[in-house]
Amino acid sequence: MQMRKKIIAGNWKMNLSLSEGEKLADVIMAEMPATTAEVIIAPSFIHLANVSAKVRGTSIKIAAQNCSQHNAGAYTGEVSAEMIKSSGAYYVIIGHSERRVYFKESNELLLQKINKAIEYKLKVIYCIGENLAQREAGNHFDIVHEQLKAVLFNLSAQATVDTIIAYEPVWAIGTGKTATPEQAQEMHAYIRDTIKTHYNADVANAVRILYGGSCNEQNAASILTLPDVDGGLIGGASLKAESFISIIKAAN
Ligand code: PEP
């Protein structure tokens, strides 16, 4: 059984001014504990270059929160994978539930975005997860299965190994309601098993699956130490250096 390197990724969403984001990056760098985890922060597009410049030369990597499915051209307001890459980012989050729900991003569109990101050598953090009604109806496994099948399973085995999956139950995002360790482990094991069935055991054992949804300094240890949880995608708690640092420590 191979050891998967843990990842703690902070999704800043549409928060923080430029100076606030730079200051937060400064404090995270100054207080970074000794860790074997990879640490990622995802500022807004407009701050990617500045925050990338700040963390250059450290172990912290930068992610964008979205990217266009197009190469370039007349797409006012859009940001291409090439632009993201050239700003110093290394990762891109694709398929966050806020993109799926508020911007009506379909599995089909997300596959196009992922392919574009891969073409420009960005590593993808692909978000999946069921909403409350789907969980209450007992459809959560089917929903997650479809999000894997319609998107991830169109990629080569290597591209899937290189993709980070973030399981984020929508009912837990920003609600203060976290999945229990049992719910998280059950779904992460299901995702890994589904990947094993589609590809093989090597791919399933190598792929990293993050948990996201109201993860904070109080509950991080109980989730991040689960056997099939390889780290966390952190929203609200990534906006304060103290809580983000505590979560990084909990991943050790
Ligand atoms: C997220 O949006 O990816 C997330 C996990 O948010 P929060 O931690 O605030 O629930």
PDB file of C-alpha atoms and ligand atoms in Angstrom:
ATOM      1  CA  MET A   1       0.000   0.000   0.000  1.00  0.00           C
ATOM      2  CA  GLN A   2       1.607   3.265  -1.037  1.00  0.00           C
ATOM      3  CA  MET A   3       1.733   6.373   1.114  1.00  0.00           C
ATOM      4  CA  ARG A   4      -0.201   9.247  -0.362  1.00  0.00           C
ATOM      5  CA  LYS A   5       1.111  12.709   0.412  1.00  0.00           C
ATOM      6  CA  LYS A   6      -1.579  14.734   2.158  1.00  0.00           C
ATOM      7  CA  ILE A   7      -2.813  18.047   0.776  1.00  0.00           C
ATOM      8  CA  ILE A   8      -4.342  21.013   2.568  1.00  0.00           C
ATOM      9  CA  ALA A   9      -5.839  23.471   0.107  1.00  0.00           C
ATOM     10  CA  GLY A  10      -7.394  26.792   1.101  1.00  0.00           C
ATOM     11  CA  ASN A  11     -10.115  28.099  -1.192  1.00  0.00           C
ATOM     12  CA  TRP A  12     -10.376  31.836  -0.571  1.00  0.00           C
ATOM     13  CA  LYS A  13     -13.391  32.121  -2.913  1.00  0.00           C
ATOM     14  CA  MET A  14     -14.435  35.741  -3.589  1.00  0.00           C
ATOM     15  CA  ASN A  15     -12.885  37.081  -0.387  1.00  0.00           C
ATOM     16  CA  LEU A  16     -10.013  39.376   0.591  1.00  0.00           C
ATOM     17  CA  SER A  17      -8.642  42.508  -1.011  1.00  0.00           C
ATOM     18  CA  LEU A  18      -5.197  42.321  -2.603  1.00  0.00           C
ATOM     19  CA  SER A  19      -3.454  43.628   0.496  1.00  0.00           C
ATOM     20  CA  GLU A  20      -5.460  41.303   2.759  1.00  0.00           C
ATOM     21  CA  GLY A  21      -4.587  38.312   0.577  1.00  0.00           C
ATOM     22  CA  GLU A  22      -0.904  39.219   0.488  1.00  0.00           C
ATOM     23  CA  LYS A  23      -0.909  39.693   4.246  1.00  0.00           C
ATOM     24  CA  LEU A  24      -2.593  36.337   4.813  1.00  0.00           C
ATOM     25  CA  ALA A  25      -0.015  34.649   2.563  1.00  0.00           C
ATOM     26  CA  ASP A  26       2.764  36.371   4.539  1.00  0.00           C
ATOM     27  CA  VAL A  27       1.423  35.116   7.863  1.00  0.00           C
ATOM     28  CA  ILE A  28       0.891  31.572   6.529  1.00  0.00           C
ATOM     29  CA  MET A  29       4.483  31.529   5.257  1.00  0.00           C
ATOM     30  CA  ALA A  30       5.823  32.898   8.538  1.00  0.00           C
ATOM     31  CA  GLU A  31       3.910  30.400  10.647  1.00  0.00           C
ATOM     32  CA  MET A  32       4.118  27.355   8.412  1.00  0.00           C
ATOM     33  CA  PRO A  33       4.723  24.322  10.614  1.00  0.00           C
ATOM     34  CA  ALA A  34       7.098  21.544   9.616  1.00  0.00           C
ATOM     35  CA  THR A  35       4.782  19.349   7.586  1.00  0.00           C
ATOM     36  CA  THR A  36       4.847  16.572   5.063  1.00  0.00           C
ATOM     37  CA  ALA A  37       1.568  17.864   3.590  1.00  0.00           C
ATOM     38  CA  GLU A  38       1.390  19.890   0.392  1.00  0.00           C
ATOM     39  CA  VAL A  39      -0.132  23.279   1.097  1.00  0.00           C
ATOM     40  CA  ILE A  40      -2.120  25.086  -1.575  1.00  0.00           C
ATOM     41  CA  ILE A  41      -3.904  28.416  -1.523  1.00  0.00           C
ATOM     42  CA  ALA A  42      -6.459  29.544  -4.069  1.00  0.00           C
ATOM     43  CA  PRO A  43      -6.863  33.335  -4.278  1.00  0.00           C
ATOM     44  CA  SER A  44      -9.114  35.050  -6.803  1.00  0.00           C
ATOM     45  CA  PHE A  45      -7.918  35.247 -10.423  1.00  0.00           C
ATOM     46  CA  ILE A  46      -7.008  38.884 -10.077  1.00  0.00           C
ATOM     47  CA  HIS A  47      -4.611  38.195  -7.201  1.00  0.00           C
ATOM     48  CA  LEU A  48      -2.997  35.030  -8.568  1.00  0.00           C
ATOM     49  CA  ALA A  49       0.159  36.689  -9.894  1.00  0.00           C
ATOM     50  CA  ASN A  50       0.778  38.736  -6.747  1.00  0.00           C
ATOM     51  CA  VAL A  51       0.193  35.878  -4.325  1.00  0.00           C
ATOM     52  CA  SER A  52       2.229  33.515  -6.546  1.00  0.00           C
ATOM     53  CA  ALA A  53       5.116  35.987  -6.424  1.00  0.00           C
ATOM     54  CA  LYS A  54       4.837  36.107  -2.635  1.00  0.00           C
ATOM     55  CA  VAL A  55       5.073  32.339  -2.118  1.00  0.00           C
ATOM     56  CA  ARG A  56       7.681  31.700  -4.816  1.00  0.00           C
ATOM     57  CA  GLY A  57      10.580  29.691  -3.406  1.00  0.00           C
ATOM     58  CA  THR A  58       8.458  28.219  -0.593  1.00  0.00           C
ATOM     59  CA  SER A  59       6.625  24.893  -0.548  1.00  0.00           C
ATOM     60  CA  ILE A  60       3.242  26.629  -0.894  1.00  0.00           C
ATOM     61  CA  LYS A  61       1.566  26.242  -4.269  1.00  0.00           C
ATOM     62  CA  ILE A  62      -1.124  28.392  -5.826  1.00  0.00           C
ATOM     63  CA  ALA A  63      -4.417  27.297  -7.351  1.00  0.00           C
ATOM     64  CA  ALA A  64      -6.980  29.153  -9.434  1.00  0.00           C
ATOM     65  CA  GLN A  65     -10.640  28.593  -8.559  1.00  0.00           C
ATOM     66  CA  ASN A  66     -11.893  28.016 -12.095  1.00  0.00           C
ATOM     67  CA  CYS A  67     -10.749  28.238 -15.714  1.00  0.00           C
ATOM     68  CA  SER A  68     -12.264  28.637 -19.151  1.00  0.00           C
ATOM     69  CA  GLN A  69     -12.824  25.681 -21.451  1.00  0.00           C
ATOM     70  CA  HIS A  70     -11.559  27.825 -24.332  1.00  0.00           C
ATOM     71  CA  ASN A  71      -7.965  28.464 -25.368  1.00  0.00           C
ATOM     72  CA  ALA A  72      -8.280  32.206 -25.994  1.00  0.00           C
ATOM     73  CA  GLY A  73     -10.412  34.704 -27.873  1.00  0.00           C
ATOM     74  CA  ALA A  74     -13.569  36.750 -27.607  1.00  0.00           C
ATOM     75  CA  TYR A  75     -14.858  35.472 -24.253  1.00  0.00           C
ATOM     76  CA  THR A  76     -15.222  38.655 -22.243  1.00  0.00           C
ATOM     77  CA  GLY A  77     -14.612  38.159 -18.534  1.00  0.00           C
ATOM     78  CA  GLU A  78     -13.207  34.655 -18.872  1.00  0.00           C
ATOM     79  CA  VAL A  79      -9.757  33.487 -17.771  1.00  0.00           C
ATOM     80  CA  SER A  80      -7.848  30.865 -19.738  1.00  0.00           C
ATOM     81  CA  ALA A  81      -5.711  28.006 -18.476  1.00  0.00           C
ATOM     82  CA  GLU A  82      -2.739  29.584 -20.230  1.00  0.00           C
ATOM     83  CA  MET A  83      -3.269  32.859 -18.334  1.00  0.00           C
ATOM     84  CA  ILE A  84      -3.526  30.970 -15.052  1.00  0.00           C
ATOM     85  CA  LYS A  85      -0.363  29.011 -15.753  1.00  0.00           C
ATOM     86  CA  SER A  86       1.520  32.156 -16.737  1.00  0.00           C
ATOM     87  CA  SER A  87       0.511  33.838 -13.469  1.00  0.00           C
ATOM     88  CA  GLY A  88       2.468  31.238 -11.506  1.00  0.00           C
ATOM     89  CA  ALA A  89      -0.403  28.991 -10.444  1.00  0.00           C
ATOM     90  CA  TYR A  90       0.160  25.249 -10.423  1.00  0.00           C
ATOM     91  CA  TYR A  91      -3.345  23.950  -9.724  1.00  0.00           C
ATOM     92  CA  VAL A  92      -6.898  24.784 -10.725  1.00  0.00           C
ATOM     93  CA  ILE A  93     -10.084  23.908  -8.856  1.00  0.00           C
ATOM     94  CA  ILE A  94     -12.739  22.683 -11.275  1.00  0.00           C
ATOM     95  CA  GLY A  95     -16.349  21.787 -10.556  1.00  0.00           C
ATOM     96  CA  HIS A  96     -16.734  23.423  -7.171  1.00  0.00           C
ATOM     97  CA  SER A  97     -20.378  23.086  -6.150  1.00  0.00           C
ATOM     98  CA  GLU A  98     -20.740  26.884  -6.221  1.00  0.00           C
ATOM     99  CA  ARG A  99     -19.745  26.771  -9.913  1.00  0.00           C
ATOM    100  CA  ARG A 100     -22.100  23.857 -10.555  1.00  0.00           C
ATOM    101  CA  VAL A 101     -25.056  25.486  -8.779  1.00  0.00           C
ATOM    102  CA  TYR A 102     -24.716  29.258  -9.341  1.00  0.00           C
ATOM    103  CA  PHE A 103     -23.075  29.140 -12.772  1.00  0.00           C
ATOM    104  CA  LYS A 104     -24.845  26.016 -14.028  1.00  0.00           C
ATOM    105  CA  GLU A 105     -21.622  24.212 -14.887  1.00  0.00           C
ATOM    106  CA  SER A 106     -22.490  20.728 -16.147  1.00  0.00           C
ATOM    107  CA  ASN A 107     -20.385  17.583 -16.008  1.00  0.00           C
ATOM    108  CA  GLU A 108     -19.914  17.957 -19.776  1.00  0.00           C
ATOM    109  CA  LEU A 109     -18.519  21.492 -19.421  1.00  0.00           C
ATOM    110  CA  LEU A 110     -16.330  20.446 -16.501  1.00  0.00           C
ATOM    111  CA  LEU A 111     -14.739  17.724 -18.610  1.00  0.00           C
ATOM    112  CA  GLN A 112     -13.883  20.337 -21.251  1.00  0.00           C
ATOM    113  CA  LYS A 113     -12.366  22.575 -18.578  1.00  0.00           C
ATOM    114  CA  ILE A 114     -10.335  19.725 -17.128  1.00  0.00           C
ATOM    115  CA  ASN A 115      -8.994  18.776 -20.543  1.00  0.00           C
ATOM    116  CA  LYS A 116      -8.015  22.398 -21.164  1.00  0.00           C
ATOM    117  CA  ALA A 117      -6.284  22.649 -17.790  1.00  0.00           C
ATOM    118  CA  ILE A 118      -4.347  19.440 -18.457  1.00  0.00           C
ATOM    119  CA  GLU A 119      -3.351  20.722 -21.910  1.00  0.00           C
ATOM    120  CA  TYR A 120      -1.746  23.732 -20.220  1.00  0.00           C
ATOM    121  CA  LYS A 121      -0.096  21.559 -17.560  1.00  0.00           C
ATOM    122  CA  LEU A 122      -2.190  22.693 -14.651  1.00  0.00           C
ATOM    123  CA  LYS A 123      -3.011  20.087 -12.027  1.00  0.00           C
ATOM    124  CA  VAL A 124      -6.718  19.748 -11.418  1.00  0.00           C
ATOM    125  CA  ILE A 125      -8.617  19.629  -8.145  1.00  0.00           C
ATOM    126  CA  TYR A 126     -11.949  18.165  -9.262  1.00  0.00           C
ATOM    127  CA  CYS A 127     -14.857  18.693  -6.843  1.00  0.00           C
ATOM    128  CA  ILE A 128     -17.738  16.289  -6.471  1.00  0.00           C
ATOM    129  CA  GLY A 129     -20.475  15.773  -3.911  1.00  0.00           C
ATOM    130  CA  GLU A 130     -24.178  15.437  -3.355  1.00  0.00           C
ATOM    131  CA  ASN A 131     -26.633  18.041  -2.060  1.00  0.00           C
ATOM    132  CA  LEU A 132     -28.867  17.636   0.973  1.00  0.00           C
ATOM    133  CA  ALA A 133     -31.935  16.399  -0.905  1.00  0.00           C
ATOM    134  CA  GLN A 134     -29.817  13.803  -2.690  1.00  0.00           C
ATOM    135  CA  ARG A 135     -28.267  12.648   0.604  1.00  0.00           C
ATOM    136  CA  GLU A 136     -31.669  12.462   2.314  1.00  0.00           C
ATOM    137  CA  ALA A 137     -33.095  10.494  -0.583  1.00  0.00           C
ATOM    138  CA  GLY A 138     -30.194   8.054  -0.270  1.00  0.00           C
ATOM    139  CA  ASN A 139     -28.899   8.932  -3.742  1.00  0.00           C
ATOM    140  CA  HIS A 140     -25.472  10.218  -2.672  1.00  0.00           C
ATOM    141  CA  PHE A 141     -23.496   7.280  -4.035  1.00  0.00           C
ATOM    142  CA  ASP A 142     -25.286   7.465  -7.412  1.00  0.00           C
ATOM    143  CA  ILE A 143     -24.643  11.213  -7.712  1.00  0.00           C
ATOM    144  CA  VAL A 144     -20.965  10.864  -6.934  1.00  0.00           C
ATOM    145  CA  HIS A 145     -20.709   7.888  -9.269  1.00  0.00           C
ATOM    146  CA  GLU A 146     -22.170   9.948 -12.109  1.00  0.00           C
ATOM    147  CA  GLN A 147     -19.797  12.874 -11.381  1.00  0.00           C
ATOM    148  CA  LEU A 148     -16.893  10.422 -11.658  1.00  0.00           C
ATOM    149  CA  LYS A 149     -18.203   8.573 -14.699  1.00  0.00           C
ATOM    150  CA  ALA A 150     -19.211  11.593 -16.760  1.00  0.00           C
ATOM    151  CA  VAL A 151     -15.990  13.494 -16.124  1.00  0.00           C
ATOM    152  CA  LEU A 152     -13.047  11.716 -14.553  1.00  0.00           C
ATOM    153  CA  PHE A 153     -13.508   8.392 -16.310  1.00  0.00           C
ATOM    154  CA  ASN A 154     -12.971  10.071 -19.668  1.00  0.00           C
ATOM    155  CA  LEU A 155      -9.376  10.744 -18.657  1.00  0.00           C
ATOM    156  CA  SER A 156      -6.420   8.429 -19.055  1.00  0.00           C
ATOM    157  CA  ALA A 157      -5.304   6.450 -16.024  1.00  0.00           C
ATOM    158  CA  GLN A 158      -2.287   8.736 -15.628  1.00  0.00           C
ATOM    159  CA  ALA A 159      -4.396  11.902 -15.854  1.00  0.00           C
ATOM    160  CA  THR A 160      -6.663  10.504 -13.147  1.00  0.00           C
ATOM    161  CA  VAL A 161      -3.703   9.741 -10.881  1.00  0.00           C
ATOM    162  CA  ASP A 162      -2.568  13.344 -11.412  1.00  0.00           C
ATOM    163  CA  THR A 163      -6.024  14.733 -10.600  1.00  0.00           C
ATOM    164  CA  ILE A 164      -6.920  15.493  -7.010  1.00  0.00           C
ATOM    165  CA  ILE A 165     -10.508  14.709  -6.157  1.00  0.00           C
ATOM    166  CA  ALA A 166     -12.287  16.789  -3.540  1.00  0.00           C
ATOM    167  CA  TYR A 167     -15.360  15.149  -2.064  1.00  0.00           C
ATOM    168  CA  GLU A 168     -17.457  18.012  -0.763  1.00  0.00           C
ATOM    169  CA  PRO A 169     -20.985  17.201   0.368  1.00  0.00           C
ATOM    170  CA  VAL A 170     -22.818  20.390  -0.641  1.00  0.00           C
ATOM    171  CA  TRP A 171     -24.830  20.351   2.590  1.00  0.00           C
ATOM    172  CA  ALA A 172     -21.576  20.696   4.531  1.00  0.00           C
ATOM    173  CA  ILE A 173     -20.076  23.608   2.580  1.00  0.00           C
ATOM    174  CA  GLY A 174     -20.167  26.842   4.541  1.00  0.00           C
ATOM    175  CA  THR A 175     -22.923  25.489   6.788  1.00  0.00           C
ATOM    176  CA  GLY A 176     -20.918  24.541   9.853  1.00  0.00           C
ATOM    177  CA  LYS A 177     -22.348  21.035   9.407  1.00  0.00           C
ATOM    178  CA  THR A 178     -19.506  18.598   8.730  1.00  0.00           C
ATOM    179  CA  ALA A 179     -19.884  15.056   7.508  1.00  0.00           C
ATOM    180  CA  THR A 180     -19.247  12.651  10.368  1.00  0.00           C
ATOM    181  CA  PRO A 181     -15.978  10.743  10.141  1.00  0.00           C
ATOM    182  CA  GLU A 182     -18.054   7.642   9.279  1.00  0.00           C
ATOM    183  CA  GLN A 183     -19.857   9.445   6.419  1.00  0.00           C
ATOM    184  CA  ALA A 184     -16.591  10.868   5.077  1.00  0.00           C
ATOM    185  CA  GLN A 185     -14.696   7.570   5.246  1.00  0.00           C
ATOM    186  CA  GLU A 186     -17.616   5.671   3.713  1.00  0.00           C
ATOM    187  CA  MET A 187     -17.795   7.996   0.714  1.00  0.00           C
ATOM    188  CA  HIS A 188     -14.028   8.267   0.245  1.00  0.00           C
ATOM    189  CA  ALA A 189     -13.726   4.479   0.276  1.00  0.00           C
ATOM    190  CA  TYR A 190     -16.585   4.291  -2.231  1.00  0.00           C
ATOM    191  CA  ILE A 191     -14.840   6.784  -4.532  1.00  0.00           C
ATOM    192  CA  ARG A 192     -11.579   4.853  -4.317  1.00  0.00           C
ATOM    193  CA  ASP A 193     -13.349   1.581  -4.965  1.00  0.00           C
ATOM    194  CA  THR A 194     -15.193   3.033  -7.973  1.00  0.00           C
ATOM    195  CA  ILE A 195     -11.860   4.235  -9.384  1.00  0.00           C
ATOM    196  CA  LYS A 196     -10.383   0.785  -8.815  1.00  0.00           C
ATOM    197  CA  THR A 197     -13.233  -0.829 -10.716  1.00  0.00           C
ATOM    198  CA  HIS A 198     -12.886   1.587 -13.632  1.00  0.00           C
ATOM    199  CA  TYR A 199      -9.058   1.699 -13.815  1.00  0.00           C
ATOM    200  CA  ASN A 200      -7.137  -0.569 -11.481  1.00  0.00           C
ATOM    201  CA  ALA A 201      -5.851  -0.856  -7.913  1.00  0.00           C
ATOM    202  CA  ASP A 202      -2.673   1.127  -8.648  1.00  0.00           C
ATOM    203  CA  VAL A 203      -4.656   4.151  -9.844  1.00  0.00           C
ATOM    204  CA  ALA A 204      -7.068   3.855  -6.915  1.00  0.00           C
ATOM    205  CA  ASN A 205      -4.252   3.628  -4.366  1.00  0.00           C
ATOM    206  CA  ALA A 206      -2.375   6.582  -5.846  1.00  0.00           C
ATOM    207  CA  VAL A 207      -5.188   9.082  -6.357  1.00  0.00           C
ATOM    208  CA  ARG A 208      -5.661  11.648  -3.614  1.00  0.00           C
ATOM    209  CA  ILE A 209      -9.143  12.345  -2.325  1.00  0.00           C
ATOM    210  CA  LEU A 210      -9.667  15.446  -0.194  1.00  0.00           C
ATOM    211  CA  TYR A 211     -12.614  16.130   2.087  1.00  0.00           C
ATOM    212  CA  GLY A 212     -14.265  19.550   2.016  1.00  0.00           C
ATOM    213  CA  GLY A 213     -17.171  20.975   3.979  1.00  0.00           C
ATOM    214  CA  SER A 214     -16.924  23.025   7.178  1.00  0.00           C
ATOM    215  CA  CYS A 215     -13.560  21.530   8.065  1.00  0.00           C
ATOM    216  CA  ASN A 216     -12.048  23.585  10.879  1.00  0.00           C
ATOM    217  CA  GLU A 217      -9.426  23.411  13.590  1.00  0.00           C
ATOM    218  CA  GLN A 218     -11.800  21.540  15.925  1.00  0.00           C
ATOM    219  CA  ASN A 219     -12.842  18.743  13.578  1.00  0.00           C
ATOM    220  CA  ALA A 220      -9.821  18.544  11.243  1.00  0.00           C
ATOM    221  CA  ALA A 221      -7.926  15.816  13.094  1.00  0.00           C
ATOM    222  CA  SER A 222     -10.916  13.470  13.199  1.00  0.00           C
ATOM    223  CA  ILE A 223     -11.379  13.717   9.425  1.00  0.00           C
ATOM    224  CA  LEU A 224      -7.843  14.127   8.097  1.00  0.00           C
ATOM    225  CA  THR A 225      -6.619  10.969   9.817  1.00  0.00           C
ATOM    226  CA  LEU A 226      -9.215   8.698   8.178  1.00  0.00           C
ATOM    227  CA  PRO A 227      -7.632   6.008   5.983  1.00  0.00           C
ATOM    228  CA  ASP A 228      -9.123   7.184   2.678  1.00  0.00           C
ATOM    229  CA  VAL A 229      -8.986  10.924   3.365  1.00  0.00           C
ATOM    230  CA  ASP A 230      -5.853  12.449   1.863  1.00  0.00           C
ATOM    231  CA  GLY A 231      -6.336  16.010   3.019  1.00  0.00           C
ATOM    232  CA  GLY A 232      -8.836  18.821   2.972  1.00  0.00           C
ATOM    233  CA  LEU A 233     -10.248  21.547   0.778  1.00  0.00           C
ATOM    234  CA  ILE A 234     -10.877  24.325   3.244  1.00  0.00           C
ATOM    235  CA  GLY A 235     -13.125  27.332   2.627  1.00  0.00           C
ATOM    236  CA  GLY A 236     -14.030  29.597   5.556  1.00  0.00           C
ATOM    237  CA  ALA A 237     -11.294  28.331   7.872  1.00  0.00           C
ATOM    238  CA  SER A 238      -8.612  29.099   5.275  1.00  0.00           C
ATOM    239  CA  LEU A 239      -9.289  32.839   5.571  1.00  0.00           C
ATOM    240  CA  LYS A 240      -7.655  33.057   8.988  1.00  0.00           C
ATOM    241  CA  ALA A 241      -3.996  32.088   9.263  1.00  0.00           C
ATOM    242  CA  GLU A 242      -4.460  30.646  12.736  1.00  0.00           C
ATOM    243  CA  SER A 243      -7.172  28.165  11.783  1.00  0.00           C
ATOM    244  CA  PHE A 244      -5.534  27.266   8.461  1.00  0.00           C
ATOM    245  CA  ILE A 245      -2.228  26.571  10.212  1.00  0.00           C
ATOM    246  CA  SER A 246      -3.997  24.424  12.840  1.00  0.00           C
ATOM    247  CA  ILE A 247      -5.586  22.368  10.058  1.00  0.00           C
ATOM    248  CA  ILE A 248      -2.184  21.916   8.392  1.00  0.00           C
ATOM    249  CA  LYS A 249      -0.829  20.666  11.709  1.00  0.00           C
ATOM    250  CA  ALA A 250      -3.747  18.246  12.036  1.00  0.00           C
ATOM    251  CA  ALA A 251      -2.816  16.679   8.679  1.00  0.00           C
ATOM    252  CA  ASN A 252       0.563  15.473   9.965  1.00  0.00           C
TER     253      ASN A 252
HETATM  254  C1  PEP B   1     -15.356  24.851   0.006  1.00  0.00           C
HETATM  255  O1  PEP B   1     -16.017  25.772  -0.432  1.00  0.00           O
HETATM  256  O2  PEP B   1     -14.639  24.174  -0.746  1.00  0.00           O
HETATM  257  C2  PEP B   1     -15.465  24.579   1.434  1.00  0.00           C
HETATM  258  C3  PEP B   1     -15.086  23.408   1.866  1.00  0.00           C
HETATM  259  O3  PEP B   1     -15.971  25.590   2.205  1.00  0.00           O
HETATM  260  P1  PEP B   1     -16.132  25.573   3.803  1.00  0.00           P
HETATM  261  O4  PEP B   1     -14.862  24.996   4.375  1.00  0.00           O
HETATM  262  O5  PEP B   1     -16.330  27.001   4.179  1.00  0.00           O
HETATM  263  O6  PEP B   1     -17.306  24.709   4.096  1.00  0.00           O
END
